[in-house]
C-alpha positions as a Python dict, from the first residue, in 0.01 Angstrom:
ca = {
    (1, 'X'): (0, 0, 0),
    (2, 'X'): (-169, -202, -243),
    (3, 'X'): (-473, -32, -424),
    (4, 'X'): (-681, -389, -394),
    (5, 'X'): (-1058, -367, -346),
    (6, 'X'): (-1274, -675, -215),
    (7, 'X'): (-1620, -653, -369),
    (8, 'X'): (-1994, -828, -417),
    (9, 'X'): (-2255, -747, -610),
    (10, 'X'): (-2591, -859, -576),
    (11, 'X'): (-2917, -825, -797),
    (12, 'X'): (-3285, -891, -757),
    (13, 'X'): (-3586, -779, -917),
    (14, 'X'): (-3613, -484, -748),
    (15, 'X'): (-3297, -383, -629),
    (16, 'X'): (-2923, -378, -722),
    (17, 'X'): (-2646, -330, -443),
    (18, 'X'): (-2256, -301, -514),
    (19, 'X'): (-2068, -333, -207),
    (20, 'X'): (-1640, -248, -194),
    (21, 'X'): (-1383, -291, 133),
    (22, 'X'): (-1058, -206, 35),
    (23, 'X'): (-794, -474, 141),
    (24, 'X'): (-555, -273, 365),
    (25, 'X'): (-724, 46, 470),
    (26, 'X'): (-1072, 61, 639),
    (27, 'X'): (-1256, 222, 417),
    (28, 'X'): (-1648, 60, 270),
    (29, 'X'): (-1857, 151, 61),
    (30, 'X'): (-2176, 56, -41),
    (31, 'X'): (-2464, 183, -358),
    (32, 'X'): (-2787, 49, -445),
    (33, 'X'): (-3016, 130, -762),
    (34, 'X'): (-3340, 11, -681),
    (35, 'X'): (-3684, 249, -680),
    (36, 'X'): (-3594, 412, -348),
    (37, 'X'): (-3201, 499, -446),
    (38, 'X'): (-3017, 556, -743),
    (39, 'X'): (-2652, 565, -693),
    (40, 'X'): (-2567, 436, -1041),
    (41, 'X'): (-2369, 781, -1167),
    (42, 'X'): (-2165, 762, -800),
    (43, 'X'): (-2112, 349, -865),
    (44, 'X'): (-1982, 467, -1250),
    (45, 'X'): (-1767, 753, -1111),
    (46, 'X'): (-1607, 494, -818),
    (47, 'X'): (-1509, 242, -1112),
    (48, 'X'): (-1385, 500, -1331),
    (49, 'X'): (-1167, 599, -1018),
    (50, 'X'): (-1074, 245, -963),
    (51, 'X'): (-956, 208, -1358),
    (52, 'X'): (-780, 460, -1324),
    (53, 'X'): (-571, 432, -978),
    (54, 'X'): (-482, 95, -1141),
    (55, 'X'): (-733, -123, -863),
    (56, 'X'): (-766, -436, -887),
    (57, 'X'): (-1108, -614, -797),
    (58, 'X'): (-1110, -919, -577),
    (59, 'X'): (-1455, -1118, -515),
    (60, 'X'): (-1655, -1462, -522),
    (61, 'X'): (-1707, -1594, -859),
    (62, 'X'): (-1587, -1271, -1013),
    (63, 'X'): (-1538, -1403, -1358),
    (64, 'X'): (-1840, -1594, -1408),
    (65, 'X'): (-2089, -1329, -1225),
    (66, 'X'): (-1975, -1001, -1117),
    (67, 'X'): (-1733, -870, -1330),
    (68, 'X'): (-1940, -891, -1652),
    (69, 'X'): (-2200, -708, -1464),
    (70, 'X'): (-1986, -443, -1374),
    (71, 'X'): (-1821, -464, -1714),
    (72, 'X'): (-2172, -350, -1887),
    (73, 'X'): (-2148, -13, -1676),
}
């Protein structure tokens, strides 16, 4: 099984979400930072897992959008 991970990020004023569905197995998950949830040390200790394990990220304008955002984390 591949170790691929469909993703989407989205950021407003007020809130950040990062959401992940793994390609093959059925597994989601989903953390916001906004001034009702901070997941931020969770969302750094997923990515660190998904370095890693090797992942690869798969998304919607990843280059010009999402990965630099995650790349700042």
């Amino acid at each position: 099984m591949r170790n691929d991970w469909i993703y989407d990020l989205e950021t407003y004023p007020n809130v950040f979400t990062a959401a992940f569905e793994h390609a093959e197995a059925p597994i989601k998950l989903c953390f916001e930072i906004s001034d009702w949830r901070n997941e931020g040390a969770a969302l750094l200790e997923f990515l660190h897992h998904l370095q890693f394990a090797g992942s690869r990220l798969i998304g919607f304008n990843n280059l010009g959008f999402d990965y630099p955002i995650l790349h700042t984390f």
